[in-house]
Amino acid sequence: MSDVKLQAIKKNYGKVEVIKGVDLEIKKGEFIVFVGPSGCGKSTLLRTIAGLEEITDGKLYIDGVEVNDVPASNRGIAMVFQSYALYPHLSVYDNMAFALSIAKVKISEIDKAVRSAADILQLTPYLERLPRDLSGGQRQRVAIGRAIVRQPKVFLFDEPLSNLDAALRVSTRIEIAKLKQSMPDTTMVYVTHDQVEAMTLADRIVVLSEGHIEQVGSPLELYNRPKNRFVAEFIGSPKMNLVSAKITDGMLNVEGSKGSLKVDCKEENVFFGIRPEHLVLCDENDAILSGVLEVKEELGEYTLAHFKGNEGSALVAKPIISPSQKPGDMIHFKCDVKNIHLFDAKTELRL
């Protein structure tokens, strides 16, 4: 399939700059996921690739060809939206075949393409049904199948699972993962606000904030070595705990906690970060973080302990909590120095 290259891409709406000079290279066969908070520009960036938004400045290449002035219909892309947008009066087969029929493709080729896509998406038993006779997940698969039959250079997904309930999101996410495995040479760009989707589907994740890229990397790269405080807090559910701390003579201390950690860092004022799963209950004198237990979320496999740190920050731990510990109790945690993250207090960059 094709590679996609974004070179200093900008997008303005009047005087408002939404995309602020994005540079990104997407390799052939990659599954790239754009994530970020609402308003960060991820859907706008996807729509510029699709040709649905005009690029204000910069260059966009698909398969080595500049496509800034190429209409969406001629870019060789196929897009799957949040809404299924199926024709209610057409069968699943006819919905999937519609674009090829309009393009006057031979009937035999249309039939082959539709049945091949239906086989990939396990839709063969439903080809004669109308959309109203399908579940939400099945309808979304039909929308994906409609894209597959066009054999595009690049697949674009704009939050395709956001309108599904929790169970359907899981099953359809698995179907998309299987689709990628069955089409290893196909380039896919996917927008979501769901971290589970990003972490489980992506070859690389692009974290966006206020129209620019904060970090690009594999899911585990971003999780284990976030470039800055923003990425550290954004990637992970529950998010990383971050509190202000001081380093004196190589010892890290958090206000209100009695314990300390020996660290190799010359900065004095830092943000100290630790993932919830790396906190371990301990005695008060050994604690690097202490606070008042506010809520226990019993999730079966594990318990989340939400507590308020001594400096007032909302924190969360994923420890083995004793049934005797109740909201209002003081709880104390230690951690291994190999699991901590330090960020500069001024620049918020990783140290």
Coordinates of C-alpha atoms in Angstrom, one line a residue:
M1 CA 0.0 0.0 0.0
S2 CA 1.1 3.6 0.6
D3 CA 3.1 5.8 2.8
V4 CA 1.8 9.2 4.0
K5 CA 4.1 12.2 4.7
L6 CA 2.9 15.4 6.4
Q7 CA 5.4 18.3 6.0
A8 CA 4.8 21.4 8.1
I9 CA 1.1 21.1 7.8
K10 CA -1.0 24.0 9.1
K11 CA -4.7 24.5 9.2
N12 CA -6.4 27.8 10.0
Y13 CA -10.0 28.7 10.4
G14 CA -9.9 32.5 9.8
K15 CA -7.4 33.8 12.4
V16 CA -7.6 30.7 14.5
E17 CA -4.7 28.3 14.0
V18 CA -5.9 24.7 14.7
I19 CA -3.0 22.7 13.3
K20 CA 0.4 24.3 13.9
G21 CA 3.0 22.9 11.6
V22 CA 2.8 19.2 12.0
D23 CA 5.6 17.0 10.6
L24 CA 4.9 13.2 10.4
E25 CA 6.0 10.3 8.3
I26 CA 3.7 7.2 8.2
K27 CA 5.3 4.1 6.8
K28 CA 3.6 1.7 4.4
G29 CA 1.6 -0.9 6.4
E30 CA 1.6 1.0 9.7
F31 CA -1.3 1.4 12.0
I32 CA -1.0 4.9 13.3
V33 CA -3.4 6.2 16.0
F34 CA -3.9 10.0 16.7
V35 CA -4.9 10.6 20.4
G36 CA -5.3 13.8 22.4
P37 CA -7.9 15.7 24.4
S38 CA -10.9 17.3 22.8
G39 CA -10.0 20.2 20.6
C40 CA -6.4 19.1 20.1
G41 CA -6.8 18.9 16.3
K42 CA -6.7 15.1 15.8
S43 CA -9.9 14.9 13.7
T44 CA -9.0 18.0 11.7
L45 CA -5.6 16.5 10.9
L46 CA -7.2 13.3 9.7
R47 CA -9.6 15.3 7.5
T48 CA -6.7 17.2 5.9
I49 CA -5.3 13.8 4.9
A50 CA -8.7 12.8 3.6
G51 CA -9.0 16.0 1.5
L52 CA -12.1 17.1 3.4
E53 CA -10.3 20.1 4.8
E54 CA -8.1 22.4 2.8
I55 CA -4.5 22.7 3.9
T56 CA -3.6 26.3 4.8
D57 CA 0.2 25.7 4.6
G58 CA 2.6 22.8 4.2
K59 CA 2.7 19.8 1.9
L60 CA 0.9 16.4 2.1
Y61 CA 2.3 13.4 0.2
I62 CA 0.6 10.0 -0.4
D63 CA 2.7 7.3 -2.0
G64 CA 5.3 10.0 -2.8
V65 CA 2.9 12.2 -4.7
E66 CA 1.9 15.7 -3.4
V67 CA -1.9 15.7 -3.0
N68 CA -2.6 19.2 -1.6
D69 CA -4.7 20.1 -4.6
V70 CA -6.0 16.6 -5.4
P71 CA -9.7 16.1 -4.7
A72 CA -10.7 13.7 -1.9
S73 CA -12.2 11.3 -4.4
N74 CA -8.9 11.0 -6.3
R75 CA -6.5 10.5 -3.3
G76 CA -7.0 6.8 -3.1
I77 CA -8.2 6.9 0.5
A78 CA -11.3 5.4 2.2
M79 CA -12.7 6.8 5.4
V80 CA -14.8 5.2 8.1
F81 CA -16.8 7.8 10.2
Q82 CA -18.3 7.7 13.7
S83 CA -21.7 7.4 12.0
Y84 CA -22.3 4.2 10.0
A85 CA -24.0 6.3 7.2
L86 CA -25.5 3.2 5.6
Y87 CA -28.3 3.4 3.1
P88 CA -31.3 2.0 5.1
H89 CA -33.1 0.7 2.0
L90 CA -30.2 -1.2 0.6
S91 CA -29.0 -4.7 1.7
V92 CA -25.6 -5.2 3.3
Y93 CA -24.3 -6.5 -0.1
D94 CA -25.6 -3.4 -1.9
N95 CA -24.3 -1.0 0.7
M96 CA -20.8 -2.5 0.3
A97 CA -21.1 -2.6 -3.5
F98 CA -22.5 0.9 -4.0
A99 CA -19.3 2.8 -4.6
L100 CA -18.0 0.2 -7.1
S101 CA -21.4 0.3 -8.9
I102 CA -21.2 4.1 -9.3
A103 CA -17.7 3.7 -10.6
K104 CA -19.1 1.2 -13.2
V105 CA -16.9 -1.7 -12.2
K106 CA -17.7 -5.0 -13.7
I107 CA -20.4 -6.9 -11.8
S108 CA -18.2 -10.0 -11.5
E109 CA -15.4 -7.9 -9.9
I110 CA -17.9 -6.2 -7.6
D111 CA -19.2 -9.5 -6.4
K112 CA -15.7 -10.8 -5.8
A113 CA -14.6 -7.7 -3.9
V114 CA -17.8 -7.7 -1.7
R115 CA -17.6 -11.3 -0.8
S116 CA -13.9 -11.1 0.0
A117 CA -14.5 -8.2 2.3
A118 CA -17.5 -9.9 3.9
D119 CA -15.4 -13.0 4.5
I120 CA -12.7 -10.9 6.2
L121 CA -15.3 -9.1 8.4
Q122 CA -17.4 -12.2 9.1
L123 CA -20.4 -10.6 7.4
T124 CA -21.2 -13.3 4.8
P125 CA -24.3 -14.6 6.7
Y126 CA -25.7 -11.0 6.7
L127 CA -25.3 -10.0 3.1
E128 CA -29.0 -10.0 2.3
R129 CA -30.1 -8.2 5.5
L130 CA -31.0 -4.5 5.8
P131 CA -29.1 -2.3 8.2
R132 CA -32.1 -2.2 10.6
D133 CA -31.7 -5.9 11.1
L134 CA -28.1 -5.6 12.3
S135 CA -26.5 -4.7 15.6
G136 CA -24.5 -1.6 16.0
G137 CA -21.2 -3.5 15.8
Q138 CA -22.4 -5.3 12.6
R139 CA -23.4 -2.0 11.0
Q140 CA -19.9 -0.6 11.7
R141 CA -18.3 -3.6 10.2
V142 CA -20.5 -3.0 7.1
A143 CA -19.1 0.6 7.0
I144 CA -15.6 -0.8 7.2
G145 CA -16.4 -3.4 4.5
R146 CA -17.6 -0.6 2.2
A147 CA -14.2 1.0 2.6
I148 CA -12.3 -2.3 2.0
V149 CA -14.0 -3.1 -1.4
R150 CA -12.6 0.1 -2.8
Q151 CA -9.0 -1.2 -2.2
P152 CA -7.7 2.2 -1.1
K153 CA -4.1 3.3 -0.6
V154 CA -4.9 4.4 2.9
F155 CA -7.7 3.7 5.4
L156 CA -8.8 6.5 7.7
F157 CA -10.9 5.9 10.8
D158 CA -12.5 8.8 12.6
E159 CA -13.5 7.5 16.1
P160 CA -15.4 4.6 14.5
L161 CA -16.3 3.0 17.9
S162 CA -17.5 6.0 19.8
N163 CA -21.2 5.5 19.1
L164 CA -21.1 1.8 20.4
D165 CA -21.8 0.6 23.9
A166 CA -19.0 -0.8 26.0
A167 CA -19.5 -4.5 25.0
L168 CA -19.7 -3.7 21.2
R169 CA -16.7 -1.4 21.4
V170 CA -14.6 -4.4 22.7
S171 CA -15.9 -6.8 20.1
T172 CA -15.5 -4.3 17.2
R173 CA -12.1 -3.3 18.4
I174 CA -11.0 -6.9 18.2
E175 CA -12.5 -7.1 14.6
I176 CA -10.4 -4.1 13.6
A177 CA -7.3 -5.7 15.1
K178 CA -8.1 -8.9 13.1
L179 CA -8.6 -6.8 10.0
K180 CA -5.1 -5.2 10.4
Q181 CA -3.6 -8.7 10.7
S182 CA -5.4 -9.9 7.6
M183 CA -4.2 -6.8 5.6
P184 CA -0.6 -6.4 6.9
D185 CA 0.5 -4.2 4.0
T186 CA -2.4 -1.7 4.4
T187 CA -1.7 1.7 5.9
M188 CA -4.2 2.8 8.5
V189 CA -4.7 6.1 10.4
Y190 CA -7.1 6.0 13.3
V191 CA -8.4 8.8 15.5
T192 CA -9.7 8.1 19.0
H193 CA -10.0 9.5 22.5
D194 CA -10.0 6.0 24.0
Q195 CA -6.6 5.0 25.4
V196 CA -7.5 1.3 25.3
E197 CA -8.1 1.5 21.6
A198 CA -4.8 3.4 21.0
M199 CA -2.7 1.1 23.2
T200 CA -4.1 -2.2 21.8
L201 CA -4.4 -1.2 18.1
A202 CA -1.5 1.1 17.3
D203 CA 2.0 0.3 15.9
R204 CA 2.7 3.9 16.8
I205 CA 0.7 6.5 18.7
V206 CA 0.8 10.2 17.9
V207 CA -0.1 12.3 20.9
L208 CA -1.5 15.7 20.0
S209 CA -2.0 18.8 22.1
E210 CA -3.3 22.2 20.9
G211 CA -2.5 21.5 17.3
H212 CA 1.0 20.2 17.6
I213 CA 2.6 16.8 18.2
E214 CA 3.9 16.1 21.8
Q215 CA 5.4 12.7 21.1
V216 CA 5.3 9.8 18.6
G217 CA 6.2 6.3 19.5
S218 CA 5.1 2.7 20.2
P219 CA 2.4 2.3 22.9
L220 CA 5.0 0.9 25.4
E221 CA 7.5 3.7 24.5
L222 CA 4.9 6.3 25.4
Y223 CA 3.8 4.5 28.5
N224 CA 7.3 3.7 29.9
R225 CA 9.2 6.8 28.7
P226 CA 6.9 9.8 28.2
K227 CA 8.7 12.8 26.8
N228 CA 7.0 15.3 29.0
R229 CA 4.5 15.8 31.8
F230 CA 1.6 16.1 29.3
V231 CA 2.2 12.7 27.7
A232 CA 2.9 11.2 31.2
E233 CA -0.5 12.3 32.4
F234 CA -2.4 11.6 29.2
I235 CA -1.2 8.0 28.4
G236 CA -2.4 5.5 30.9
S237 CA -5.7 4.7 32.6
P238 CA -5.7 5.4 35.4
K239 CA -3.2 8.2 34.7
M240 CA 0.2 8.6 36.2
N241 CA 0.4 10.2 39.6
L242 CA 2.4 13.5 39.4
V243 CA 3.3 15.7 42.4
S244 CA 5.8 18.4 43.1
A245 CA 9.0 17.3 44.8
K246 CA 12.4 18.5 45.8
I247 CA 15.8 16.9 45.4
T248 CA 18.4 17.7 48.0
D249 CA 21.8 16.1 48.1
G250 CA 20.6 13.4 45.7
M251 CA 17.5 12.5 47.8
L252 CA 14.0 13.1 46.5
N253 CA 11.4 14.1 49.0
V254 CA 7.6 14.9 48.6
E255 CA 6.1 17.4 50.9
G256 CA 4.3 15.8 53.8
S257 CA 5.9 12.3 53.3
K258 CA 8.6 11.0 55.6
G259 CA 10.3 8.6 53.1
S260 CA 12.8 9.6 50.5
L261 CA 14.5 8.1 47.4
K262 CA 18.1 8.3 46.2
V263 CA 18.1 9.6 42.6
D264 CA 20.6 10.6 40.1
C265 CA 19.4 14.1 39.2
K266 CA 20.9 17.5 39.6
E267 CA 17.7 19.5 39.4
E268 CA 16.2 20.8 42.6
N269 CA 12.6 21.3 41.8
V270 CA 10.9 18.5 39.8
F271 CA 7.6 16.8 39.2
F272 CA 7.8 13.2 40.6
G273 CA 5.7 10.7 38.6
I274 CA 4.8 7.1 39.5
R275 CA 2.2 4.8 37.8
P276 CA -0.6 3.5 40.1
E277 CA 0.5 -0.1 39.7
H278 CA 4.0 0.7 41.0
L279 CA 2.9 1.9 44.4
V280 CA 3.2 -0.5 47.3
L281 CA 1.6 -0.1 50.8
C282 CA 4.2 0.5 53.5
D283 CA 4.7 2.0 57.0
E284 CA 4.6 5.8 57.4
N285 CA 8.3 6.2 57.9
D286 CA 9.1 4.6 54.5
A287 CA 6.4 6.4 52.5
I288 CA 7.3 8.5 49.5
L289 CA 3.6 9.3 49.1
S290 CA 1.0 9.5 51.9
G291 CA -2.6 10.6 51.9
V292 CA -6.2 10.2 53.0
L293 CA -8.1 7.3 51.4
E294 CA -11.2 8.8 49.7
V295 CA -12.7 6.1 47.5
K296 CA -12.0 2.4 47.0
E297 CA -13.1 1.1 43.5
E298 CA -13.5 -2.7 43.8
L299 CA -13.1 -3.9 40.2
G300 CA -12.8 -7.7 40.9
E301 CA -9.4 -8.3 39.4
Y302 CA -7.9 -5.4 41.3
T303 CA -8.8 -2.4 43.5
L304 CA -8.2 1.2 42.8
A305 CA -7.5 3.4 45.9
H306 CA -8.2 7.1 45.3
F307 CA -6.5 9.2 47.9
K308 CA -5.7 12.9 48.5
G309 CA -2.0 13.5 48.9
N310 CA -0.6 15.7 51.7
E311 CA -0.1 18.5 49.2
G312 CA -3.7 18.3 48.1
S313 CA -3.3 16.4 44.8
A314 CA -5.7 13.7 43.7
L315 CA -3.8 10.4 43.5
V316 CA -4.6 6.8 42.7
A317 CA -2.9 3.5 43.6
K318 CA -3.5 -0.1 42.4
P319 CA -2.4 -2.0 45.5
I320 CA -3.7 -4.9 47.5
I321 CA -5.9 -2.9 49.9
S322 CA -6.9 -4.5 53.2
P323 CA -10.7 -4.7 53.8
S324 CA -10.1 -3.0 57.1
Q325 CA -8.9 0.2 55.4
K326 CA -11.9 2.6 55.0
P327 CA -12.3 6.0 53.5
G328 CA -10.8 8.6 55.8
D329 CA -7.9 6.4 56.8
M330 CA -4.3 7.5 56.2
I331 CA -2.5 5.3 53.7
H332 CA 1.2 5.2 52.8
F333 CA 3.1 4.0 49.8
K334 CA 6.6 3.4 48.7
C335 CA 8.0 2.5 45.3
D336 CA 11.1 1.3 43.5
V337 CA 13.4 4.0 42.1
K338 CA 13.5 2.2 38.7
N339 CA 9.8 2.9 38.2
I340 CA 9.8 6.6 38.9
H341 CA 9.6 9.4 36.3
L342 CA 11.1 12.9 36.9
F343 CA 10.2 16.0 34.9
D344 CA 11.7 19.5 35.1
A345 CA 9.4 21.8 37.1
K346 CA 9.8 24.7 34.6
T347 CA 9.9 23.0 31.2
E348 CA 8.0 19.9 32.2
L349 CA 10.3 17.9 30.0
R350 CA 11.6 14.4 31.1
L351 CA 14.8 14.4 33.1

